mmCIF file of C-alpha atoms in Angstrom:
data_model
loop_
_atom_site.group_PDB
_atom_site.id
_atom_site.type_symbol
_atom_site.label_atom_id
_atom_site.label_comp_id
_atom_site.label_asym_id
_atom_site.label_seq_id
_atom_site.Cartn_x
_atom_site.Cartn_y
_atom_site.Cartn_z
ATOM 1 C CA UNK A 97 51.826 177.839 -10.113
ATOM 2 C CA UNK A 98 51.142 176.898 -6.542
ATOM 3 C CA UNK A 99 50.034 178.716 -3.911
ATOM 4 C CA UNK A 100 52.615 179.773 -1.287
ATOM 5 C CA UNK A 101 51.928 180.998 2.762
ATOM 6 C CA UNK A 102 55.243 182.778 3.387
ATOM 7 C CA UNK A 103 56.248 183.954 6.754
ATOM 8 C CA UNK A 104 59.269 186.394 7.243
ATOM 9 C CA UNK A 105 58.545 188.572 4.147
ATOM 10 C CA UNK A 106 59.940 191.620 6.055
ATOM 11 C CA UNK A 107 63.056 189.616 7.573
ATOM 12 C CA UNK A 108 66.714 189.657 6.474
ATOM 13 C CA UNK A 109 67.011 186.664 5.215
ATOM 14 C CA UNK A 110 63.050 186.005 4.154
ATOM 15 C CA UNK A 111 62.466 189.392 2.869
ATOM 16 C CA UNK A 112 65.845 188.918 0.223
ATOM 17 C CA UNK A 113 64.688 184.805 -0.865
ATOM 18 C CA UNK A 114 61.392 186.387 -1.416
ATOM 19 C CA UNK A 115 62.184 189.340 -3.902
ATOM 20 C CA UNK A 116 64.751 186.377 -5.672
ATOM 21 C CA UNK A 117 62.028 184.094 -5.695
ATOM 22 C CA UNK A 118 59.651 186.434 -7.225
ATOM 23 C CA UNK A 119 62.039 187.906 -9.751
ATOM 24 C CA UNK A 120 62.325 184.235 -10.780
ATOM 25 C CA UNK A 121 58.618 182.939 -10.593
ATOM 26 C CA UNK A 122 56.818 186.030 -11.432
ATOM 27 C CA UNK A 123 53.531 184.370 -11.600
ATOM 28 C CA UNK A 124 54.118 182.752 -8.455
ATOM 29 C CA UNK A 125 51.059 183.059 -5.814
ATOM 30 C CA UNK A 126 52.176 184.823 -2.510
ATOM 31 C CA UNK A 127 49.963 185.574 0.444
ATOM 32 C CA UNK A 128 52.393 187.134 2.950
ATOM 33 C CA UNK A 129 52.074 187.301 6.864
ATOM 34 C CA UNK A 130 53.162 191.011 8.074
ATOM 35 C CA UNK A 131 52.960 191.917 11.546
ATOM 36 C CA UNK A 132 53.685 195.605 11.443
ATOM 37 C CA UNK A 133 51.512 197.751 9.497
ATOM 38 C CA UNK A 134 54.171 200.026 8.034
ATOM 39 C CA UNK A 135 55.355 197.521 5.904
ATOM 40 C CA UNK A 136 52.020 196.212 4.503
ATOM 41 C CA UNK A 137 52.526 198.611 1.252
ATOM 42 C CA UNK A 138 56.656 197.794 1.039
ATOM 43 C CA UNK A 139 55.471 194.119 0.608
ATOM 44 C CA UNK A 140 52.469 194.394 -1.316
ATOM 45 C CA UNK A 141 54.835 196.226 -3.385
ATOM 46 C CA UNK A 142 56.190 192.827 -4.599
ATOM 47 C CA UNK A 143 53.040 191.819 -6.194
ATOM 48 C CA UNK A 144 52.218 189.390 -3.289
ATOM 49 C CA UNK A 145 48.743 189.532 -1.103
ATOM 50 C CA UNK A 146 49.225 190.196 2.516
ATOM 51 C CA UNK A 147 47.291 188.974 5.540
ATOM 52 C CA UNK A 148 47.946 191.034 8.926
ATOM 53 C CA UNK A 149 48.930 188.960 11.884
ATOM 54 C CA UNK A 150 51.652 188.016 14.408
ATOM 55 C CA UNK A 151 52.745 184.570 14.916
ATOM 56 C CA UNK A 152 50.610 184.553 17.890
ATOM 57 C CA UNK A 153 47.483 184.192 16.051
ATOM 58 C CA UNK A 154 48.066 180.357 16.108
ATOM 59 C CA UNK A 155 44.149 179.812 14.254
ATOM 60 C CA UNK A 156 45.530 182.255 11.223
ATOM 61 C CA UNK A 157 48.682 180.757 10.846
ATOM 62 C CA UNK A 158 46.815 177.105 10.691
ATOM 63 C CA UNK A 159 44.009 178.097 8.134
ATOM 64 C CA UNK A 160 46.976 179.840 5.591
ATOM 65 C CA UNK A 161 49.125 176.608 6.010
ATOM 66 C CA UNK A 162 46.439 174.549 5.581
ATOM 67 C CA UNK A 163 45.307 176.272 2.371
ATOM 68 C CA UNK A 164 48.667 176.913 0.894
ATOM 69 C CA UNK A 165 51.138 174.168 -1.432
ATOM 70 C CA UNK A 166 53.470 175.136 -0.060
ATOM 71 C CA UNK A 167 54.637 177.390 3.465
ATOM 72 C CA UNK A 168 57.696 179.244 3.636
ATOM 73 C CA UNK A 169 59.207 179.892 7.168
ATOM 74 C CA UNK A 170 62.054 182.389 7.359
ATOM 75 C CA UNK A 171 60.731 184.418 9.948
ATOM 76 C CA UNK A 172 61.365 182.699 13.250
ATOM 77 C CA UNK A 173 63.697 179.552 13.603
ATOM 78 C CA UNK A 174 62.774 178.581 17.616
ATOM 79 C CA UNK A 175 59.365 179.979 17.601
ATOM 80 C CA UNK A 176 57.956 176.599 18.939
ATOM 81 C CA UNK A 177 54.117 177.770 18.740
ATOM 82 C CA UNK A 178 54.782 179.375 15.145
ATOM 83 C CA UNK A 179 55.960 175.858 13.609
ATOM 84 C CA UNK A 180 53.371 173.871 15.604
ATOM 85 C CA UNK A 181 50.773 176.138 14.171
ATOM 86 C CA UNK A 182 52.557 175.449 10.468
ATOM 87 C CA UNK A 183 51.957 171.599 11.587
ATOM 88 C CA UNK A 184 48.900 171.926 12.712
ATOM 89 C CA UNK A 185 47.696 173.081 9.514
ATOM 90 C CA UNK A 186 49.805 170.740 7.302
ATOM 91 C CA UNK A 187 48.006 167.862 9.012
ATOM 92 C CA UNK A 188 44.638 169.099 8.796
ATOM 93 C CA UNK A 189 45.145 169.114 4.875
ATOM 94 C CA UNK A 190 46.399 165.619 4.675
ATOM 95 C CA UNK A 191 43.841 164.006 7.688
ATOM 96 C CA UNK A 192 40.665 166.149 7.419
ATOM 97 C CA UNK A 193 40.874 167.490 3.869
ATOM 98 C CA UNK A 194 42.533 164.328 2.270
ATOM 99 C CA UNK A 195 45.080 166.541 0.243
ATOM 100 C CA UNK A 196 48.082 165.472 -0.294
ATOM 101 C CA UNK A 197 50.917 166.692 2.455
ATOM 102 C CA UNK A 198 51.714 170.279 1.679
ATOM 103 C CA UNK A 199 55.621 171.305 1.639
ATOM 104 C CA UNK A 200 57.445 172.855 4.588
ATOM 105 C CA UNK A 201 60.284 175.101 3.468
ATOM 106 C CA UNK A 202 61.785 176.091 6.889
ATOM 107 C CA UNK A 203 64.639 177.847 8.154
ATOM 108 C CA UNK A 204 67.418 176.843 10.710
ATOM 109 C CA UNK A 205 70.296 177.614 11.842
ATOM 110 C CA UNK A 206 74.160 175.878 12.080
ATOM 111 C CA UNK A 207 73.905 176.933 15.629
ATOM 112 C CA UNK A 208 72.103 173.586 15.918
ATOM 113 C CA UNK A 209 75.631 171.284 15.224
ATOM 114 C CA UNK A 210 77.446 173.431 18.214
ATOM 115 C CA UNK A 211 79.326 171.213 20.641
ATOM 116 C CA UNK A 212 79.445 171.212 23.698
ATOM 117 C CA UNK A 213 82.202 173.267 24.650
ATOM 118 C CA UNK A 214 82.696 175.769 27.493
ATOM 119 C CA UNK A 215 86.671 176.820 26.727
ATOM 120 C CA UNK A 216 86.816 179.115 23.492
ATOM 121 C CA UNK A 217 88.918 175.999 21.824
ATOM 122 C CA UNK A 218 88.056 174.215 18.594
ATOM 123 C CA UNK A 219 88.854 170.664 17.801
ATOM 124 C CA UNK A 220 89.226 169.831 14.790
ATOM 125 C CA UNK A 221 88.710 165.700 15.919
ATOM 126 C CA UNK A 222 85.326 166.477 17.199
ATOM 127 C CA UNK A 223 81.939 165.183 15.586
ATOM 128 C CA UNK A 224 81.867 166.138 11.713
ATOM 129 C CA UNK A 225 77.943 167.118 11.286
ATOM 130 C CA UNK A 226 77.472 166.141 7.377
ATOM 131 C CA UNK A 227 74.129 166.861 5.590
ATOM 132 C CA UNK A 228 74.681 163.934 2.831
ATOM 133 C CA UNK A 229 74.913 161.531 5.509
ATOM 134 C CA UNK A 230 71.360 161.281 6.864
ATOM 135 C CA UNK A 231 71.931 159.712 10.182
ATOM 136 C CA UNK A 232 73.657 163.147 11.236
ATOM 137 C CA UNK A 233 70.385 164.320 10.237
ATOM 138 C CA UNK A 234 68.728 161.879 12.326
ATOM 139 C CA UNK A 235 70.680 162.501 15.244
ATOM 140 C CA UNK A 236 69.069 166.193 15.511
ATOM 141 C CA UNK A 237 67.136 166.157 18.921
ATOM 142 C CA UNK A 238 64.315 168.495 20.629
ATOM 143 C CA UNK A 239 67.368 169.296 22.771
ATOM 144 C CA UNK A 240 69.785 170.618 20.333
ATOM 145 C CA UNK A 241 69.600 174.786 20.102
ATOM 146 C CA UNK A 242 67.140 175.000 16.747
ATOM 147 C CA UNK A 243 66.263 171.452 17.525
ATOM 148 C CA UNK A 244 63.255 171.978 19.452
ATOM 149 C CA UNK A 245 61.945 173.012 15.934
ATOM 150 C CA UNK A 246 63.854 171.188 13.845
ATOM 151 C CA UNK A 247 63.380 167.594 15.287
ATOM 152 C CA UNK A 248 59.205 167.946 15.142
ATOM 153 C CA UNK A 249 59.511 169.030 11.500
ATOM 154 C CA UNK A 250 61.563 166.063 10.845
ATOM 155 C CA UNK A 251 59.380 163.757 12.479
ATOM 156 C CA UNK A 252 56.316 164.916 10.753
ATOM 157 C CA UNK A 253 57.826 164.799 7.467
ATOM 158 C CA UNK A 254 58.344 161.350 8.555
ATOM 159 C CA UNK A 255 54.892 160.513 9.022
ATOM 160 C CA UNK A 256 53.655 161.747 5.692
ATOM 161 C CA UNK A 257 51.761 164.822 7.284
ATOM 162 C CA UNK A 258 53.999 167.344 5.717
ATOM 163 C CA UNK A 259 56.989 167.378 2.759
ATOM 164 C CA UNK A 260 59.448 169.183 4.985
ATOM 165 C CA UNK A 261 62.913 171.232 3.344
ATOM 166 C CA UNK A 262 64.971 172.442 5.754
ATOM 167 C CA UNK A 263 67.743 174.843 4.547
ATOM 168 C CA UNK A 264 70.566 175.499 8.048
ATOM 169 C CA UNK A 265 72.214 178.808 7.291
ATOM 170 C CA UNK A 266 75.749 179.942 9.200
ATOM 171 C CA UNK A 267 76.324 183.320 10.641
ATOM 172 C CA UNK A 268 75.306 185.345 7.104
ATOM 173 C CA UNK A 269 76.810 188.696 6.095
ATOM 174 C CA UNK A 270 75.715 191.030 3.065
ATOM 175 C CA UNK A 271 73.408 193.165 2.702
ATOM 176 C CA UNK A 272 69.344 192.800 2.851
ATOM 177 C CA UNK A 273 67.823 193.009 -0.521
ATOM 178 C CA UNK A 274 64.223 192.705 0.673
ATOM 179 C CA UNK A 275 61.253 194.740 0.356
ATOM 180 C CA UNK A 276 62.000 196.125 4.061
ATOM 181 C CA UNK A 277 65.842 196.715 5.144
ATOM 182 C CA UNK A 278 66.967 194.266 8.336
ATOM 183 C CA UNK A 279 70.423 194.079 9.682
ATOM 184 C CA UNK A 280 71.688 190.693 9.603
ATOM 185 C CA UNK A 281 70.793 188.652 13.356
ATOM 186 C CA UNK A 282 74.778 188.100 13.339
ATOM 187 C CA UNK A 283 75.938 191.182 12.948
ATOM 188 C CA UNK A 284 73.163 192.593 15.488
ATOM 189 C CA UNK A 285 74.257 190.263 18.160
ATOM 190 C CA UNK A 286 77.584 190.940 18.230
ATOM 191 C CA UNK A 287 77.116 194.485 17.763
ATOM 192 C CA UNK A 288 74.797 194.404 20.788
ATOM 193 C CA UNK A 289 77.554 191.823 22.807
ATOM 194 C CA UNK A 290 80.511 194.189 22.039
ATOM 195 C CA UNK A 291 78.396 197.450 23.304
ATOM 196 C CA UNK A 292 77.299 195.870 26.160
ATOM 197 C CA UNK A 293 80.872 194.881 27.219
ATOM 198 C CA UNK A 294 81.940 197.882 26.134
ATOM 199 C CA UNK A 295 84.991 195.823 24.254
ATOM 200 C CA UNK A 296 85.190 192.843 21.879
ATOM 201 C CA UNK A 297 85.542 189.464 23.665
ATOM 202 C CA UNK A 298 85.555 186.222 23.203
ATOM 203 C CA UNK A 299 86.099 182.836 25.584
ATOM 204 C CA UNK A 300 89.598 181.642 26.420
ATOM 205 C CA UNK A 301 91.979 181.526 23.685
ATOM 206 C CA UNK A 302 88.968 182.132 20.950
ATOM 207 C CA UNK A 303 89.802 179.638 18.667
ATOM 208 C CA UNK A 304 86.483 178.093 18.857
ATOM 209 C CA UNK A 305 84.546 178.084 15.448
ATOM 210 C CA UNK A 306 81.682 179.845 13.893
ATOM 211 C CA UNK A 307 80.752 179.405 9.655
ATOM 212 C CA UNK A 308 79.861 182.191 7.807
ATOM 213 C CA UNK A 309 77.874 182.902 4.469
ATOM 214 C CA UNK A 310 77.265 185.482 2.261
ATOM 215 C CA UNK A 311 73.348 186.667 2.111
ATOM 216 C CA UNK A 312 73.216 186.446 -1.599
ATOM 217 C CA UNK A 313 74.806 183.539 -1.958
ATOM 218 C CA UNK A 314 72.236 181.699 1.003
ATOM 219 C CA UNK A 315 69.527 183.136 -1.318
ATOM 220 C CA UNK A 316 70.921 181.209 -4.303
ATOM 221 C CA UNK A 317 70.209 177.964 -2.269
ATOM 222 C CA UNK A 318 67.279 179.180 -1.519
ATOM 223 C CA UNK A 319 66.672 178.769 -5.171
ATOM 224 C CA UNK A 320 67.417 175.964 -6.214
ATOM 225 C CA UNK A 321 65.763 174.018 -3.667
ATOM 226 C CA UNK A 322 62.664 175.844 -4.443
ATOM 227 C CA UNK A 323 63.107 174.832 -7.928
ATOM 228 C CA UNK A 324 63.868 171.062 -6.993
ATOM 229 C CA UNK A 325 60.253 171.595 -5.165
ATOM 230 C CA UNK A 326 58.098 172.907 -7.467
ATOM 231 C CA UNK A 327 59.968 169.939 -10.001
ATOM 232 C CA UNK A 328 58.783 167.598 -7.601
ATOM 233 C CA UNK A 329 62.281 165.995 -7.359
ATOM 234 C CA UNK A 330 62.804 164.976 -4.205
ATOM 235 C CA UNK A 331 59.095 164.581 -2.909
ATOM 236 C CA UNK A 332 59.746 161.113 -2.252
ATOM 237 C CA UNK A 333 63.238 161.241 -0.683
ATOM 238 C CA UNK A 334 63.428 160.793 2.930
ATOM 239 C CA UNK A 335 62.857 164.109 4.835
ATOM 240 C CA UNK A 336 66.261 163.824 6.229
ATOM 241 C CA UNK A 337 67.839 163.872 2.862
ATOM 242 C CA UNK A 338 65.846 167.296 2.437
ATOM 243 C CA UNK A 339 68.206 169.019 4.900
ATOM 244 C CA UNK A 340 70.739 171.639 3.465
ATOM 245 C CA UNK A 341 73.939 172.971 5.699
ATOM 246 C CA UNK A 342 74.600 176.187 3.981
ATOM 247 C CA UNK A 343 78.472 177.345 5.044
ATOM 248 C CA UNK A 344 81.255 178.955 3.749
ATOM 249 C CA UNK A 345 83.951 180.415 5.613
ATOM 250 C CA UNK A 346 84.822 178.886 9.102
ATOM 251 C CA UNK A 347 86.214 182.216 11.246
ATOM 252 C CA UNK A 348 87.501 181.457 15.041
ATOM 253 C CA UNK A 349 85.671 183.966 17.605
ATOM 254 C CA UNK A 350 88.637 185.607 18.163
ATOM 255 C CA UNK A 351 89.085 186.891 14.340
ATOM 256 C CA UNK A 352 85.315 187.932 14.607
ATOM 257 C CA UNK A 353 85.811 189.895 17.474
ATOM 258 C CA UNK A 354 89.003 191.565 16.183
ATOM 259 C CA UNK A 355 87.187 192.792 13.403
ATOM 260 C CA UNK A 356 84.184 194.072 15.361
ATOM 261 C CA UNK A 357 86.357 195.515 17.942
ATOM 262 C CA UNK A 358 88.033 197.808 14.938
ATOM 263 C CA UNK A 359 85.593 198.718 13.220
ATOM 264 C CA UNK A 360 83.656 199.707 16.636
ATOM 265 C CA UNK A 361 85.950 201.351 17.743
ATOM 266 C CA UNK A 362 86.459 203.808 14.526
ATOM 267 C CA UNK A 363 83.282 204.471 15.204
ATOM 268 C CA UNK A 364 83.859 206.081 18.271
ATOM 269 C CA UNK A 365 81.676 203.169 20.166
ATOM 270 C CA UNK A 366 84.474 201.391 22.058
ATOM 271 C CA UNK A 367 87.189 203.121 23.800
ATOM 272 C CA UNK A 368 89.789 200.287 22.822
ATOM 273 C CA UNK A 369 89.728 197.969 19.295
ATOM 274 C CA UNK A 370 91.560 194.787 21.178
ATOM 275 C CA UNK A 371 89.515 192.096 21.453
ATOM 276 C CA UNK A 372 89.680 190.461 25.151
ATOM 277 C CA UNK A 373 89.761 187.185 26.370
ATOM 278 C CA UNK A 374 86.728 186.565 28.975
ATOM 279 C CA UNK A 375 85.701 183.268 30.822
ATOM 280 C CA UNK A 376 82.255 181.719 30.527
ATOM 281 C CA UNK A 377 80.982 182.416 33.651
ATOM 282 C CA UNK A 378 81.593 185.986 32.785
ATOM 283 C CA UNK A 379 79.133 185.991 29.459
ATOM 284 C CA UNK A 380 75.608 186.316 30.141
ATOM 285 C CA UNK A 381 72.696 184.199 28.990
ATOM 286 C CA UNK A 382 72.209 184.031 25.648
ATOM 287 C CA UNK A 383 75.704 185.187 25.117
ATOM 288 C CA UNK A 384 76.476 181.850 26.907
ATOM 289 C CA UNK A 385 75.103 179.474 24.785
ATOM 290 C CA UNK A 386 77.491 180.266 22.059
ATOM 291 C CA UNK A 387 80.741 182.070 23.524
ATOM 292 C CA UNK A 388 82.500 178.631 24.183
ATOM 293 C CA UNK A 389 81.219 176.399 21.554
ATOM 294 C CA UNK A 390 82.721 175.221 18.110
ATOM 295 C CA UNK A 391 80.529 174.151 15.399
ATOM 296 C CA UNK A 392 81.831 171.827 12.880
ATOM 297 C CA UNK A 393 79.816 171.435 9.520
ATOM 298 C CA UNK A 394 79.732 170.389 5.912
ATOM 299 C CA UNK A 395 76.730 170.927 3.371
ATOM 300 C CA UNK A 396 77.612 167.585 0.732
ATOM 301 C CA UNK A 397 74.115 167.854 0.004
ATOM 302 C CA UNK A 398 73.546 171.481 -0.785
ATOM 303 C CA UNK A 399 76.808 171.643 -2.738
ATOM 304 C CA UNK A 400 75.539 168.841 -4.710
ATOM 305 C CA UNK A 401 72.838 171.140 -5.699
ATOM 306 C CA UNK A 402 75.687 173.043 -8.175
ATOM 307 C CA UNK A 403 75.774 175.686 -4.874
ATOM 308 C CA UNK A 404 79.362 177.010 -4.568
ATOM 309 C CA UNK A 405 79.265 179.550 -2.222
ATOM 310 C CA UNK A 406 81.725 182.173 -2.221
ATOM 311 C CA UNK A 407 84.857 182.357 0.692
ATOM 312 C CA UNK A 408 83.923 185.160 2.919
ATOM 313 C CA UNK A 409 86.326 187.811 4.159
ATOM 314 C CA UNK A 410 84.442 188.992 7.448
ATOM 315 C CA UNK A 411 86.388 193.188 6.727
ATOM 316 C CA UNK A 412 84.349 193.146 3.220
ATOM 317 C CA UNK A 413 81.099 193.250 5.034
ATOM 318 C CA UNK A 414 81.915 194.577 8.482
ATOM 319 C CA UNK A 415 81.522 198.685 8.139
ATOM 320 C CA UNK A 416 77.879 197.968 6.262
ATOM 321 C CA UNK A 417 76.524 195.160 8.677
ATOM 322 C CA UNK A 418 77.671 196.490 11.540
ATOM 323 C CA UNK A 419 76.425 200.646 10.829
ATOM 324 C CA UNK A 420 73.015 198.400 9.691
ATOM 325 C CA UNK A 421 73.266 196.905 13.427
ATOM 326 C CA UNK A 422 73.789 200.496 14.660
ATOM 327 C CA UNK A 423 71.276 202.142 13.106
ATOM 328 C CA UNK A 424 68.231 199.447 14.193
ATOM 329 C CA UNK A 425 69.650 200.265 17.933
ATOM 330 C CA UNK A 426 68.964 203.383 17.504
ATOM 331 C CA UNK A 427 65.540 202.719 16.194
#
C-alpha cells in the first residue's frame, strides 16, 4: 500500500474520510499531523502514526509531503502557507529526488463558484459552474474565495510537479464520525452569525443560494476517488478533469435561516425564531463575503463516479449540528 501524509485527522470532515478510509484500506500507511496533544492517543487510536506539529512548521510539512505517495489535505482549505508547504515538498520529490510526482488529495469548498452578488437574489440565468466541463475548471483564479489555493494546485498539477485531486464540498450537515468530534464549519458559522445578531438574517429577499451535503455521503466521494487513485485511473487525465463538485440540495438563505432561527430559539438563545431581512452593509466581514451571493453548481464528474448523494432536508440535521455548534462555543 502507499504511504499517505494526511492533514486534518482531527477535523470534521478529515477526521470522518479518514476512519472510512481506514475501515476500507486497513493496511493502509498513515502518518497523521495533530496539532493538539489531547488528541494524539484518539488518533493513534486508528492504527495510524502521528507526527506533532501545526501547519506553521512549513520545514515538517515539506519533509512528510515529500516522503509520502500520496498527501491528504482536509484540514485547512485557504491556508496559503499550508498548501505551499504541500508544494514545496511535492516538487522536491519530482526535481531533487527524481520520483515520480506524488498525489495531492485536497479539499475545497463550493464557496469558490459564488457570484458576485450583493442583493440576497438568485438567478437562475447566471454562470452554470460544471465540473465535467474543464474550462469551468480552468477559469478558477487566485482571486476566487478558495482560489488562492485552488488555482496554484491546479497549476502545479499542470506542470507535472504534483498529481493533484481536488474534491469541492457544499455547506455539509451530519454528524462527525471521526476519531475526535467537530461540529460541522456550516453549522458553526451560522450558529455564531445568528448569536451575534441575536436573530436569524439573511440579505434582501434571501433567495440567494447555498448547496448542501450530507457528511456521510461527502465521505463516500471521498472514496471512490481514493480508490480511482490508488487504481491509477486517472493519473494521466488532465488535473482539471480531477476536480469533483460535491452538492446536493440547493436551500435559499432565507430557508436556512428560518430553520436556525427555530431551532435557536427553542433553545432559549434567541428571543424571536423569525428570520430578518438585513442589507449588506449591515453584515460584517466575513459574514459579507457570503450574505449576498448565490452559488450555482453541478458535480457531472463526481456523479459519474456512481456518487448519488442523498436530497437533504436542512430540519433532519438542525437540533444535532447546531447543539454540536453550541457546545464547541462553550468550549
Amino acid at each position: 500500500m502507499p504511504t499517505v501524509f494526511y492533514l486534518g485527522a482531527t477535523g470534521y470532515i478529515g477526521g470522518s474520510v479518514l476512519a472510512d478510509l481506514l475501515k476500507i484500506y486497513p493496511d493502509l500507511e498513515v502518518t497523521a499531523l495533530v496539532r493538539n496533544t489531547a488528541h494524539i492517543d484518539a488518533v493513534r487510536g486508528l492504527g495510524v502514526e502521528v507526527v506533532q506539529g501545526t501547519f506553521s512548521d512549513v520545514d515538517l510539512i515539506t519533509s512528510h509531503a515529500r516522503k509520502a505517495d500520496i498527501t491528504v489535505n482536509a484540514a485547512d482549505t485557504d491556508n496559503v502557507a499550508l498548501s505551499t508547504a504541500i508544494l514545496a515538498g511535492h516538487k522536491a520529490r519530482v526535481v531533487e529526488d527524481k520520483q515520480s510526482p506524488a498525489v495531492l488529495l485536497h479539499t475545497s469548498g463550493v464557496a469558490v463558484f459564488l457570484d458576485d452578488g450583493k442583493e440576497g437574489k438568485h438567478d437562475p440565468n447566471s454562470k452554470l459552474w460544471n465540473d465535467g466541463d474543464e474550462a469551468d475548471i480552468r477559469a478558477i483564479t487566485p482571486q476566487m474565495l478558495h482560489g488562492q489555493v485552488d488555482a496554484p494546485i491546479l497549476r502545479a498539477s499542470e506542470e507535472g510537479y504534483t498529481e493533484s485531486y481536488i474534491i469541492c464540498p457544499a455547506a455539509i450537515v451530519g454528524p462527525s464520525t471521526g476519531p475526535v468530534p467537530s461540529a460541522s464549519f456550516f453549522f458553526h458559522f451560522m450558529t455564531q452569525l445568528a448569536l451575534g445578531f441575536k436573530k436569524a438574517i439573511y440579505v434582501g429577499e434571501g433567495s440567494n443560494i447555498f448547496y448542501t451535503v450530507r457528511l456521510d455521503d461527502l465521505v463516500d466521494l471521498y472514496g471512490r476517488v481514493f480508490a480511482r487513485i490508488l487504481d491509477r485511473v486517472d493519473a494521466k487525465a488532465s488535473p482539471y478533469a480531477r476536480y469533483y463538485i460535491a452538492v446536493s440540495t440547493p436551500l435559499s438563505w432565507k430557508d436556512i435561516m428560518t430553520v436556525f432561527g427555530g431551532v435557536l430559539a427553542r433553545k432559549g438563545k434567541l428571543g424571536d425564531a423569525t428570520a430578518h431581512s438585513i442589507s449588506l452593509s449591515e453584515a460584517p466581514y466575513p459574514a459579507s463575503i457570503f450574505l449576498g451571493a448565490s452559488q450555482h453548481a453541478r458535480g457531472e464528474r463526481a456523479k459519474a463516479l456512481g456518487w448519488v448523494p442523498r436530497p437533504v432536508v436542512l430540519e433532519d440535521w438542525a437540533e444535532v449540528g447546531i447543539s454540536a455548534s453550541l457546545e464547541k462555543l462553550q468550549q
